[in-house]
CSV table of C-alpha atoms in Angstrom, one decimal:
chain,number,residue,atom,x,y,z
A,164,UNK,CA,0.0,0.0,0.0
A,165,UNK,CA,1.2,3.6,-0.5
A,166,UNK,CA,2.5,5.1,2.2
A,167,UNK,CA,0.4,8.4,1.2
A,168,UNK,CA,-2.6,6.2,1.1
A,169,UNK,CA,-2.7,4.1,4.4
A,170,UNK,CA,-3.7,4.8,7.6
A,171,UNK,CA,-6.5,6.9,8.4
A,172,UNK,CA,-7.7,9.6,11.2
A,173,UNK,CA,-8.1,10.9,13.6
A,174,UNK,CA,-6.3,8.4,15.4
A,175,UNK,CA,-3.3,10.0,13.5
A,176,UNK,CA,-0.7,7.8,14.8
A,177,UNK,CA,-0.9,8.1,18.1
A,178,UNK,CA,2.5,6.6,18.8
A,179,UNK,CA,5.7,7.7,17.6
A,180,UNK,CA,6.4,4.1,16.4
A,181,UNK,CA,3.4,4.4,13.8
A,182,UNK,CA,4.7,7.2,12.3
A,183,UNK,CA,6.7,5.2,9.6
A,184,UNK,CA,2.8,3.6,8.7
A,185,UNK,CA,1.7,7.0,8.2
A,186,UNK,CA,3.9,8.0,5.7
A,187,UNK,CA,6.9,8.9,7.4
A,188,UNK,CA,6.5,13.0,8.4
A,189,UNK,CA,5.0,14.1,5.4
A,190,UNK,CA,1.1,12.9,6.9
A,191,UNK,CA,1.0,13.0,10.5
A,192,UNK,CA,-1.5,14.6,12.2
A,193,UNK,CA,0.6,17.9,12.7
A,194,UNK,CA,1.1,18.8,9.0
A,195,UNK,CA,-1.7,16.7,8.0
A,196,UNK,CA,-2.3,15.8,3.8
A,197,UNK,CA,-4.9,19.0,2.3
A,198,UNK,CA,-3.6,19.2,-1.3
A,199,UNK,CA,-6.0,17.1,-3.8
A,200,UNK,CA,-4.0,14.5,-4.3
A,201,UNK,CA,-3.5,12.8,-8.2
A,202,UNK,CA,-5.0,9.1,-7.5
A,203,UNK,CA,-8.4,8.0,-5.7
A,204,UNK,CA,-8.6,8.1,-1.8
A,205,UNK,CA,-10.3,5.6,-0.7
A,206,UNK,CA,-11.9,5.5,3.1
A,207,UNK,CA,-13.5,2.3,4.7
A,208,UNK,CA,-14.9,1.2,7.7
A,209,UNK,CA,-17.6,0.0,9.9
A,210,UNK,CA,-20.8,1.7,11.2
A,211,UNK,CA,-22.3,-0.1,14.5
A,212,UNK,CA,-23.7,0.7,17.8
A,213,UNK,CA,-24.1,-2.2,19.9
A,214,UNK,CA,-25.1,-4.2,16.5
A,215,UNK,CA,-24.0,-3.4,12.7
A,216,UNK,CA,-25.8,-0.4,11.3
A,217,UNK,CA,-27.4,-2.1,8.0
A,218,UNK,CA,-28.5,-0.4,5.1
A,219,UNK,CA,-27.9,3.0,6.2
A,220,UNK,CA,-26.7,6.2,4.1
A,221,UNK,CA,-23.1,7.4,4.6
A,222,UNK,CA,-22.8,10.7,3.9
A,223,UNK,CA,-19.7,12.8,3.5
A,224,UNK,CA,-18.0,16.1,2.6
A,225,UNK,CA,-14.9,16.7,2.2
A,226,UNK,CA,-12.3,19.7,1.7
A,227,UNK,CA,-12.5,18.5,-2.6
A,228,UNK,CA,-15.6,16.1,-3.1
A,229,UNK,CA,-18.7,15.4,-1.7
A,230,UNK,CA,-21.2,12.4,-1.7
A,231,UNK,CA,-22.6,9.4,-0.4
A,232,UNK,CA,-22.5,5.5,0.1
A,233,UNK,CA,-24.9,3.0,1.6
A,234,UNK,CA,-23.2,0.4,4.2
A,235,UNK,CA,-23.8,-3.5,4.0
A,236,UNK,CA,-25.6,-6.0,5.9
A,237,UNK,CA,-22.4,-6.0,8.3
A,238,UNK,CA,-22.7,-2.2,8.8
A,239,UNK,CA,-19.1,-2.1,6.3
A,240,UNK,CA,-19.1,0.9,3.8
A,241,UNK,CA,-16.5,2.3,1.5
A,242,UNK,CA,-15.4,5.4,0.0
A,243,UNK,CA,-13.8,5.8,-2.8
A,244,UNK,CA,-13.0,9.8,-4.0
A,245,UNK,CA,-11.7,10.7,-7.3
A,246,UNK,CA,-8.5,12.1,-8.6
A,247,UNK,CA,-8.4,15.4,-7.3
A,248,UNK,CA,-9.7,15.1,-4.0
A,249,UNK,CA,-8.2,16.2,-0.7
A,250,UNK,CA,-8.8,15.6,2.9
A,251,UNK,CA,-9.9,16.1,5.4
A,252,UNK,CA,-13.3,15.0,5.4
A,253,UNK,CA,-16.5,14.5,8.1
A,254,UNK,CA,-18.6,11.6,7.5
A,255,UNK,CA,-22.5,11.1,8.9
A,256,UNK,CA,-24.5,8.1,9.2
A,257,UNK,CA,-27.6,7.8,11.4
A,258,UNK,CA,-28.9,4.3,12.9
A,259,UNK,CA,-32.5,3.6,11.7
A,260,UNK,CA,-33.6,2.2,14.4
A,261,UNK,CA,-33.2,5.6,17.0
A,262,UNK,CA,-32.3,8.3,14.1
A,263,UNK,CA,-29.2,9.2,16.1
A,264,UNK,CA,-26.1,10.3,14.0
A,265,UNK,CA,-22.8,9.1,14.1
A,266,UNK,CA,-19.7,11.4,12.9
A,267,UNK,CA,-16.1,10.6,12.4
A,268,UNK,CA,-13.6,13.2,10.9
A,269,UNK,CA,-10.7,11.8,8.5
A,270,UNK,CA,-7.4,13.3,7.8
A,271,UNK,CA,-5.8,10.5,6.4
A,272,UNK,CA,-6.7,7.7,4.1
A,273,UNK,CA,-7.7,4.4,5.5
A,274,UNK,CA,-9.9,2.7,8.3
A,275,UNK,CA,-12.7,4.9,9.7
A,276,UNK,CA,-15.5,3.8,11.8
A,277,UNK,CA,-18.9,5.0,12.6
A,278,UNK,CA,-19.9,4.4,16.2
A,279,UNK,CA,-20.8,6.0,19.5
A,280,UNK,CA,-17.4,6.5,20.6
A,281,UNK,CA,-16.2,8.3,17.3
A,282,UNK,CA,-19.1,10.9,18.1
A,283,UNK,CA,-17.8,11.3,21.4
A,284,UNK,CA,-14.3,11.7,20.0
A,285,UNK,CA,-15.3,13.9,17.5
A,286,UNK,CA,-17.7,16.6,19.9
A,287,UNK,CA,-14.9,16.0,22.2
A,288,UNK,CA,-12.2,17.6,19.6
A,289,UNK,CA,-14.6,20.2,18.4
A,290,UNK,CA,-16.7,21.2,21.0
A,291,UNK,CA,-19.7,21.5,19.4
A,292,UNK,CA,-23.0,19.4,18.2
A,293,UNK,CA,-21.4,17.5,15.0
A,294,UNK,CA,-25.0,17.1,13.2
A,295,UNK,CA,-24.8,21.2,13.1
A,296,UNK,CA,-21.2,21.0,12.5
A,297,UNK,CA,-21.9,18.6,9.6
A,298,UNK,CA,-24.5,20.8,8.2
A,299,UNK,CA,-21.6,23.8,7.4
A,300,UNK,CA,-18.1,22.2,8.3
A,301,UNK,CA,-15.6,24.3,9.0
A,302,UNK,CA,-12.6,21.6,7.5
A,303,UNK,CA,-10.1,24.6,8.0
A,304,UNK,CA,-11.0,24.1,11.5
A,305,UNK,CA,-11.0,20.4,11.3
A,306,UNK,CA,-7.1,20.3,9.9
A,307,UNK,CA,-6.2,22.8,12.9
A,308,UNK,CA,-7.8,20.6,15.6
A,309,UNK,CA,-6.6,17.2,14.3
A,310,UNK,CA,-3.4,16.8,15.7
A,311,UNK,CA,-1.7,13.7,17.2
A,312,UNK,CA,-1.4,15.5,20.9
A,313,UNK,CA,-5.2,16.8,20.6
A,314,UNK,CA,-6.6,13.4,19.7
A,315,UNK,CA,-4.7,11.3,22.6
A,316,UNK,CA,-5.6,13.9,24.7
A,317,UNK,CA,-9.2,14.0,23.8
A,318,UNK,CA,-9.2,10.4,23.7
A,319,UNK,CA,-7.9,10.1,27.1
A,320,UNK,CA,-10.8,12.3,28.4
A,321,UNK,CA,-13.4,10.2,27.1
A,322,UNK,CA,-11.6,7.0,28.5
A,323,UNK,CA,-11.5,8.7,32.0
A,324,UNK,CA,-15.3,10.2,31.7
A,325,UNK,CA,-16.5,6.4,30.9
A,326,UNK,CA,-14.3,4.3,33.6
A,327,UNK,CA,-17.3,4.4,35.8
A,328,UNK,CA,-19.4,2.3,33.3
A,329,UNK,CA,-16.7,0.0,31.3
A,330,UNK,CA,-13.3,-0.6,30.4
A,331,UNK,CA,-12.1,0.9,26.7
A,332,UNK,CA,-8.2,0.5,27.1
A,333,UNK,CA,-8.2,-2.6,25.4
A,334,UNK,CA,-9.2,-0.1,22.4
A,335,UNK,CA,-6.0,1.5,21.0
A,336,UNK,CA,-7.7,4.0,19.0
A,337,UNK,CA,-11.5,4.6,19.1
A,338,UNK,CA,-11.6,6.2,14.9
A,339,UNK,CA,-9.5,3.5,12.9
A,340,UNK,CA,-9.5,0.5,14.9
A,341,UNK,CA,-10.5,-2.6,12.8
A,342,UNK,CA,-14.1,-3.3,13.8
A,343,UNK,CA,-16.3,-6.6,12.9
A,344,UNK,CA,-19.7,-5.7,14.2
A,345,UNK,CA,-22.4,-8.3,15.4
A,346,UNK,CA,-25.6,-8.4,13.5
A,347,UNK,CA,-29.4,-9.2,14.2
A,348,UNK,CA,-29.1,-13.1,12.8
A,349,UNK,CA,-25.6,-13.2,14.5
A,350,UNK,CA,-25.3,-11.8,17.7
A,351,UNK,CA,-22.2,-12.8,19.2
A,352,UNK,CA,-20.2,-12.2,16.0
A,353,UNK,CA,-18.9,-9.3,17.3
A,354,UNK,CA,-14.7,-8.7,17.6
A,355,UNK,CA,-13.7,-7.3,21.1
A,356,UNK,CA,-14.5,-3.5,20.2
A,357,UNK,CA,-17.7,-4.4,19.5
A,358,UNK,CA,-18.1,-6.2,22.7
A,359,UNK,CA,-17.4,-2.4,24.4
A,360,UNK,CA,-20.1,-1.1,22.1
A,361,UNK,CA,-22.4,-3.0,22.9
A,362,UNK,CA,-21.7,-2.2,26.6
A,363,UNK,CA,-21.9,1.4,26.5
A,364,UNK,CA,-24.9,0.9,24.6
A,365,UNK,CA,-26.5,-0.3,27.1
A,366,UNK,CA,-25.2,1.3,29.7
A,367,UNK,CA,-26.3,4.7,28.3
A,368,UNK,CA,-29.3,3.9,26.1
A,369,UNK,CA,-32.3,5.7,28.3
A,370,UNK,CA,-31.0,9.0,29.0
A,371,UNK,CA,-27.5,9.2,29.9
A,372,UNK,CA,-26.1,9.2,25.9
A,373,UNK,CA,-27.1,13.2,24.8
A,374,UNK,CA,-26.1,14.5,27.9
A,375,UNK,CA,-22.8,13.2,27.5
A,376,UNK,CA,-22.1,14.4,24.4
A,377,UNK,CA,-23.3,17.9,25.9
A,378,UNK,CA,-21.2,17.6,28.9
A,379,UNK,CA,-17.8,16.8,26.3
A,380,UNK,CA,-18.9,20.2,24.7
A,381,UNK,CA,-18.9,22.2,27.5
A,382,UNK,CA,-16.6,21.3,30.1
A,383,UNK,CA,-13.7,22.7,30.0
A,384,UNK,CA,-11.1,22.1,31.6
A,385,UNK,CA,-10.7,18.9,31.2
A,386,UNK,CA,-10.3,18.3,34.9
A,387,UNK,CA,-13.7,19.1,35.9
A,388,UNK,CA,-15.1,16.1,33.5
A,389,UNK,CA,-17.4,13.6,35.5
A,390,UNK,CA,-16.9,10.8,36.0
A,391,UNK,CA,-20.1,8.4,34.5
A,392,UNK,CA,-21.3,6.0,36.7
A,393,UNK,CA,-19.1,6.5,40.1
A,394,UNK,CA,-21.1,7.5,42.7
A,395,UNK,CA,-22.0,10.8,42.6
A,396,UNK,CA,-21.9,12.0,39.6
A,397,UNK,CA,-24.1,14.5,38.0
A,398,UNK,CA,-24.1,16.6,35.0
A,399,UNK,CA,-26.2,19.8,34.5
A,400,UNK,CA,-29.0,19.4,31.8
A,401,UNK,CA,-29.8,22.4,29.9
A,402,UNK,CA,-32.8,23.5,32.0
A,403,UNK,CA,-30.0,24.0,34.7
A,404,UNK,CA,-31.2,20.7,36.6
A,405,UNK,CA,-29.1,18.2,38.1
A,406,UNK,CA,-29.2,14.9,37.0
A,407,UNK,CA,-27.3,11.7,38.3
A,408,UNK,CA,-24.8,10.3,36.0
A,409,UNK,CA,-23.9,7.6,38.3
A,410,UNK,CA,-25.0,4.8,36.0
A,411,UNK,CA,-29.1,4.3,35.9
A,412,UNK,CA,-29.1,3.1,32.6
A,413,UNK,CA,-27.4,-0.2,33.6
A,414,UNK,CA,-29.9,-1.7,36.6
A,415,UNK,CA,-33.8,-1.8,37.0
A,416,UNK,CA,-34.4,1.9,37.4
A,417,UNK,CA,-33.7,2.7,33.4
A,418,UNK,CA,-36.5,2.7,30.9
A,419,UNK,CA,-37.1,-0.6,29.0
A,420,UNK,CA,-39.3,-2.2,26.5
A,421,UNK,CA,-39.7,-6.0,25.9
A,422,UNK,CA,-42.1,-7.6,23.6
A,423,UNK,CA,-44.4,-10.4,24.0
A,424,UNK,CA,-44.6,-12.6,22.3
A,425,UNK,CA,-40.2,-12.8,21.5
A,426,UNK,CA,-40.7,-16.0,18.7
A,427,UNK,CA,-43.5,-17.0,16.9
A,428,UNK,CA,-44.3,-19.3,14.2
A,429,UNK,CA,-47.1,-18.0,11.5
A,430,UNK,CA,-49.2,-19.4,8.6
A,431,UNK,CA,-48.5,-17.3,6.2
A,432,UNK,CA,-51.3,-14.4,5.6
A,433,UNK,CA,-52.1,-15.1,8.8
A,434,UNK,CA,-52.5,-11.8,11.6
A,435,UNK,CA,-51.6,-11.7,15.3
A,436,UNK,CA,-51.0,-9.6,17.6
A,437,UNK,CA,-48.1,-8.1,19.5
A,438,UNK,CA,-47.8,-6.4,22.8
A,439,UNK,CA,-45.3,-4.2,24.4
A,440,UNK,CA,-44.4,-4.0,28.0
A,441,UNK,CA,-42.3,-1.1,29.4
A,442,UNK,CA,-42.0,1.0,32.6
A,443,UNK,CA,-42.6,4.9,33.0
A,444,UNK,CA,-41.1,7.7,34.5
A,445,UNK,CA,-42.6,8.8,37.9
A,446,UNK,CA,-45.7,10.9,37.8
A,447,UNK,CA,-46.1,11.0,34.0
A,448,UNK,CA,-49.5,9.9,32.3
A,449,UNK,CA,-49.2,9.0,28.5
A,450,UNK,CA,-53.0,9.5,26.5
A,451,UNK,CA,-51.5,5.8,24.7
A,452,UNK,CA,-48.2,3.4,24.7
A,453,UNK,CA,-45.7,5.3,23.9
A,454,UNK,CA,-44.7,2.9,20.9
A,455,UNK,CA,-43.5,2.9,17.1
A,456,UNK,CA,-44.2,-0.6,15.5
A,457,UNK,CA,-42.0,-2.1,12.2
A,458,UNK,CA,-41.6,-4.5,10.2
A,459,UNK,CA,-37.3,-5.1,9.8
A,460,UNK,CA,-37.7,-6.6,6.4
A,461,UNK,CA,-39.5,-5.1,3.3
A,462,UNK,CA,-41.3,-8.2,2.5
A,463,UNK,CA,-41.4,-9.3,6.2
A,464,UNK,CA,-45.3,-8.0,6.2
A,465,UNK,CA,-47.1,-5.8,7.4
A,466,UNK,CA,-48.2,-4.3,11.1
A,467,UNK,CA,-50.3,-0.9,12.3
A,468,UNK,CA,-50.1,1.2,15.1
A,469,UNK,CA,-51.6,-1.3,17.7
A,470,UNK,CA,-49.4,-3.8,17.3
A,471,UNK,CA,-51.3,-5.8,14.6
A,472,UNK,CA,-48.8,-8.1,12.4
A,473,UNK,CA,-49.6,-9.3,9.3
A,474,UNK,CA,-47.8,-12.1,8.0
A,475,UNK,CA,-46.4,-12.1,4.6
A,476,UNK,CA,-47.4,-15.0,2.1
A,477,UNK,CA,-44.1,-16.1,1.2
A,478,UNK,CA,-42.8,-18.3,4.0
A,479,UNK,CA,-39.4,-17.2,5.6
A,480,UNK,CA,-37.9,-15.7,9.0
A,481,UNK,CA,-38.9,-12.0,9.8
A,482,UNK,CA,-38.7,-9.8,12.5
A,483,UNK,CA,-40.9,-6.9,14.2
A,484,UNK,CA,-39.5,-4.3,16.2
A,485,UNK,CA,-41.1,-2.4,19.3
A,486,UNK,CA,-39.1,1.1,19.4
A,487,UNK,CA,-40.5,3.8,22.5
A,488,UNK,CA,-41.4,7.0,21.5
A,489,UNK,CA,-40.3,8.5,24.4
A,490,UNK,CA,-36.8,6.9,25.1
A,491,UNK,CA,-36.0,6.2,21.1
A,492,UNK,CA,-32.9,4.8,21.5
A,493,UNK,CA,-34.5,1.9,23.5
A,494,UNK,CA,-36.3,-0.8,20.9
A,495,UNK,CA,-36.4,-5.0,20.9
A,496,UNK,CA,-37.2,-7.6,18.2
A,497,UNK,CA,-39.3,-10.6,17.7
A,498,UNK,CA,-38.3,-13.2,15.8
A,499,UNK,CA,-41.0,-14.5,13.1
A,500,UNK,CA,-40.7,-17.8,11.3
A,501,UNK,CA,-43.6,-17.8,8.5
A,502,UNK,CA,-44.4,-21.4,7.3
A,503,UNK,CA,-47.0,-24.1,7.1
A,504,UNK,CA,-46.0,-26.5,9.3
A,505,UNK,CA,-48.2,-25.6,12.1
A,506,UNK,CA,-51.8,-24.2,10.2
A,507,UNK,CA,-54.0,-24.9,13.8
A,508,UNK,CA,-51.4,-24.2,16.2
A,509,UNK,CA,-49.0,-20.9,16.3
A,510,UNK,CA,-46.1,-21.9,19.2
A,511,UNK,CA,-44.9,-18.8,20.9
A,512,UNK,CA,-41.7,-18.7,23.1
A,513,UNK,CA,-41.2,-15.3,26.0
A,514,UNK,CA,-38.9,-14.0,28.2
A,515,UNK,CA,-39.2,-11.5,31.1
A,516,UNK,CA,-36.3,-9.5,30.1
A,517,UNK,CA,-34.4,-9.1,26.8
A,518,UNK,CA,-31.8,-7.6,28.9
A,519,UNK,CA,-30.6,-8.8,31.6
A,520,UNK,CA,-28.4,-6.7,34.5
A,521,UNK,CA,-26.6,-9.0,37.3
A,522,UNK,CA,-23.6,-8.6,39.0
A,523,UNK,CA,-19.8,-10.5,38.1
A,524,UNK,CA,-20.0,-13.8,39.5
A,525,UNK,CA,-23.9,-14.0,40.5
A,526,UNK,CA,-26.6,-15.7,40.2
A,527,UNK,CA,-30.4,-15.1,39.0
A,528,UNK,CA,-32.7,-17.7,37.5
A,529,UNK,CA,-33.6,-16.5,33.9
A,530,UNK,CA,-37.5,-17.3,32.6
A,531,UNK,CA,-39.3,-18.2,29.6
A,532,UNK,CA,-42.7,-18.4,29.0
A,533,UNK,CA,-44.1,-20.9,26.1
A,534,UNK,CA,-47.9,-22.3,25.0
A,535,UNK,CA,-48.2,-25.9,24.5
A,536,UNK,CA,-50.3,-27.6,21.7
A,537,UNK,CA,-53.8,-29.0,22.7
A,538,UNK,CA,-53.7,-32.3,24.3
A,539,UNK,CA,-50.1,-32.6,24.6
A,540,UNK,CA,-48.5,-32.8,28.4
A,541,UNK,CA,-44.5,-32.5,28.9
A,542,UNK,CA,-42.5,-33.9,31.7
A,543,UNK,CA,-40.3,-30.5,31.8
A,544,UNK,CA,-41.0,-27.2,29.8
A,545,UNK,CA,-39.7,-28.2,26.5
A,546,UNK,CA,-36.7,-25.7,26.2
A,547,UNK,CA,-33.2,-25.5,26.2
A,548,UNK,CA,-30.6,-23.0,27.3
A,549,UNK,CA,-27.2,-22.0,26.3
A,550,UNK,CA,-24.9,-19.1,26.8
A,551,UNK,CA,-23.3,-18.2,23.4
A,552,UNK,CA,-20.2,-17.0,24.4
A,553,UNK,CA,-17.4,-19.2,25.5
A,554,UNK,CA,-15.9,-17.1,28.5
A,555,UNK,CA,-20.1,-15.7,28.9
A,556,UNK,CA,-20.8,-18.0,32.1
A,557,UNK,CA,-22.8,-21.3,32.2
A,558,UNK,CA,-26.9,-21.9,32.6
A,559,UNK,CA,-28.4,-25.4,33.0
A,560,UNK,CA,-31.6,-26.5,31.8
A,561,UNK,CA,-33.9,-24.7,34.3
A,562,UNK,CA,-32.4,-21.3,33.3
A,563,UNK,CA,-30.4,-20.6,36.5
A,564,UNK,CA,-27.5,-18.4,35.3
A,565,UNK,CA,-24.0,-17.9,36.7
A,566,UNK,CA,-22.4,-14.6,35.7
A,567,UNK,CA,-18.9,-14.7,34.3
A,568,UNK,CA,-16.7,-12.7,36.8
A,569,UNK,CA,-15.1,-10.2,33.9
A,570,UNK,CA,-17.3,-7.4,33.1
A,571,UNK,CA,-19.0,-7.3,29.9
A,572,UNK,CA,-22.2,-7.9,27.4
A,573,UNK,CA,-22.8,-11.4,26.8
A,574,UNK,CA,-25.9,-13.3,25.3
A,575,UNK,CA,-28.1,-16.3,26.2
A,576,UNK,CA,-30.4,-18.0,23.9
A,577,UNK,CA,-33.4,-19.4,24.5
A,578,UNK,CA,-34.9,-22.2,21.9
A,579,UNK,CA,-38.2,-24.4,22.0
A,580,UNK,CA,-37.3,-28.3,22.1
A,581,UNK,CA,-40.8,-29.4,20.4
A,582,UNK,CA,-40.0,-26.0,17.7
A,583,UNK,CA,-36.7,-25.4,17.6
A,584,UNK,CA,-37.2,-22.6,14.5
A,585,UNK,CA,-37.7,-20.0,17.3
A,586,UNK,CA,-35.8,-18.8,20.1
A,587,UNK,CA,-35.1,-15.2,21.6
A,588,UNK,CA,-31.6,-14.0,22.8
A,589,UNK,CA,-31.1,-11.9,25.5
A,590,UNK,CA,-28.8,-9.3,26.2
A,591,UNK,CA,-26.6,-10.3,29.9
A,592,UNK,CA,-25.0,-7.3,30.9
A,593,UNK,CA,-22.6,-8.0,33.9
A,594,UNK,CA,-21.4,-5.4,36.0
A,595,UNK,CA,-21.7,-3.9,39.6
A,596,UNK,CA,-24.8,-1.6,40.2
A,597,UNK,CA,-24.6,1.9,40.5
A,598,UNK,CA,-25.6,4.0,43.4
């Protein structure tokens, strides 16, 4: 690879031993490539927050060239500019599922990501919003800002600000690190980083993720950052009220959603019925559920307002998704198998929780709930458990859990003996409660 053309941003060699990878002196971060250059540039990376971003526009602008790509299944995209171009460029992607965007700024060629921590980055480095920064970027500003000692500094911040909620050292470099991303129909695909993404994504998912972002804006110095989730920290909203930032969004007191039934199988054409249970914040009265129903696939169907699902004719696996109106960053999936196998009966399969919060090393018995076919009697409820990760803990066949004792995301699945097409996973997030 050309040493003009290799690594990528703002992570900008953030040892001196790199700087031989990034082209010697001639690209670092402090005199940083601007001059359109005479080949393509090509950018590349992996959009994900907690799970891939699929199907989702990639937008970016930079100093020479402008435009827009789509990322894959896997949340990958690529970039390639044309002759003539010239860095440095901001790129924007938002995640369907919440509409939250995600922005990463590139002064090099190479590997750039899309993900909660390159926002942080990012709004750390230029202390402002980056959706209204993206709208007009200043890329003047963005060459000025990028430099090697700016970024590890900014990067150390961020590291410090989350130590109350997870680990990130294991993460070298939060823009260019290599990331393999977990999907929907593979959940514990995921390399290491996205293990740590899919942590702080729970971890900050009801209402501790925007305030962050406005608390790396405007604190300053960097000494009187909080601390997220050790005990007693708060942050200052902008009504100029307090609010805790000592970890709510990993333990009982955060907003949820769960949907009921988690698996089904379906004749196809045929309708039923989903339903949503959540909590609400004290002393608020909604007129309805606060609750946006879809369909994940195109041709998975169809489903209305109240939850009504309509299965498609063609049989196949689908999935429908309960996202709240109120906390839109919180959503869950069911998992639909459409076929003809069952035309008088349609199996479901539960759980209480899709995530689950307990403590390194603990213990909590984990529950399904299942309908059994007319006439039929079982010695034992007719499901098996298994923890998907290796180093994830152990659960027998009664669902009694045992944590692992490293902190971290991990998933348990759930699957009907007498219908073994559906089964839910849940989301295990171990860590020690906050205040």
């Amino acid at each position: 690879m050309k040493a003009r053309h290799i690594f990528l941003t703002g992570s900008l060699c953030l040892m001196s031993s790199l700087l031989a990878a990034c082209g010697g002196g001639s690209s670092t971060a402090s005199n940083p490539v601007v001059t359109p250059q005479s080949t393509s540039l090509s950018l590349r990376g992996t959009a994900a927050i907690g799970k891939a971003i699929a199907d989702s526009a990639v937008t970016y602008k930079c100093r020479t060239g402008t435009g827009a790509t789509r990322t894959g299944a896997d949340g990958t995209f690529e970039i390639s500019l044309p002759a003539g171009s010239a860095l440095p460029c901001i790129l924007e992607t938002s995640n369907p599922a919440n509409d939250k965007k995600l922005h990463a700024l590139a002064v090099n060629t190479g590997v750039i990501n899309l993900t909660p921590l390159t926002e942080m980055l990012s709004t750390r480095l230029m202390r402002t919003d980056m959706a209204v920064f993206f709208t007009n970027p200043d890329l003047d500003a963005v060459t000025k800002t990028l430099t090697s000692a700016n970024v590890t500094a900014a990067q150390a911040e961020i590291r410090n600000l989350l130590s109350g909620l997870l680990d990130t050292s294991s993460l070298s470099d939060f823009y260019s690190t290599p990331l393999k991303a977990a999907t929907s129909a593979s959940p514990a695909s995921g390399d290491a980083q996205d293990k740590i993404l899919d942590t702080l994504n729970l971890a900050l998912a009801a209402n501790l993720y925007d305030p962050l972002l406005t608390t790396l804006v405007k604190t300053n110095p960097p000494a009187s950052l909080p601390v997220f989730g050790r005990a007693g920290c708060l942050i200052q909203l902008a009504d100029k009220q307090f609010m805790s930032c000592s970890g709510p969004g990993l333990w009982e007191t955060a907003a949820y959603i769960d949907i009921i039934p988690g698996a089904l199988i379906m004749a196809p054409g045929s309708k039923r019925v989903f339903t949503a249970a959540m909590n609400y914040p004290p002393l608020i009265d909604y007129i309805r559920q606060p609750v946006t129903w879809q369909v994940v696939e195109a041709d998975g169907g169809t489903i209305n307002i109240n939850g009504e699902y309509t299965a498609p004719n063609k049989p196949g696996t689908y999935h429908v998704r309960a996202q709240r109106e109120d906390y839109p960053s919180l959503s869950t999936t069911a998992l639909v198998v459409v076929d003809n196998s069952t035309p008088d009966f349609v199996p479901t399969l539960s759980v209480d929780r899709h995530i689950v919060n307990v403590m390194p090393g603990a213990t909590m018995n984990l529950l399904a709930s299942i309908n059994y076919p007319p006439n039929v009697n079982y010695i034992r409820q007719p499901v098996t458990w298994s923890v998907i990760e290796a180093d994830g803990g152990s659960i027998n066949l009664s669902g009694n859990y045992v944590a692992p004792t490293k902190i971290g995301t991990y998933h348990v699945k759930v699957q009907r003996d007498d219908f073994p097409s559906i089964y839910v996973i849940l989301d295990i997030l171990v860590n020690y409660p906050p205040d």
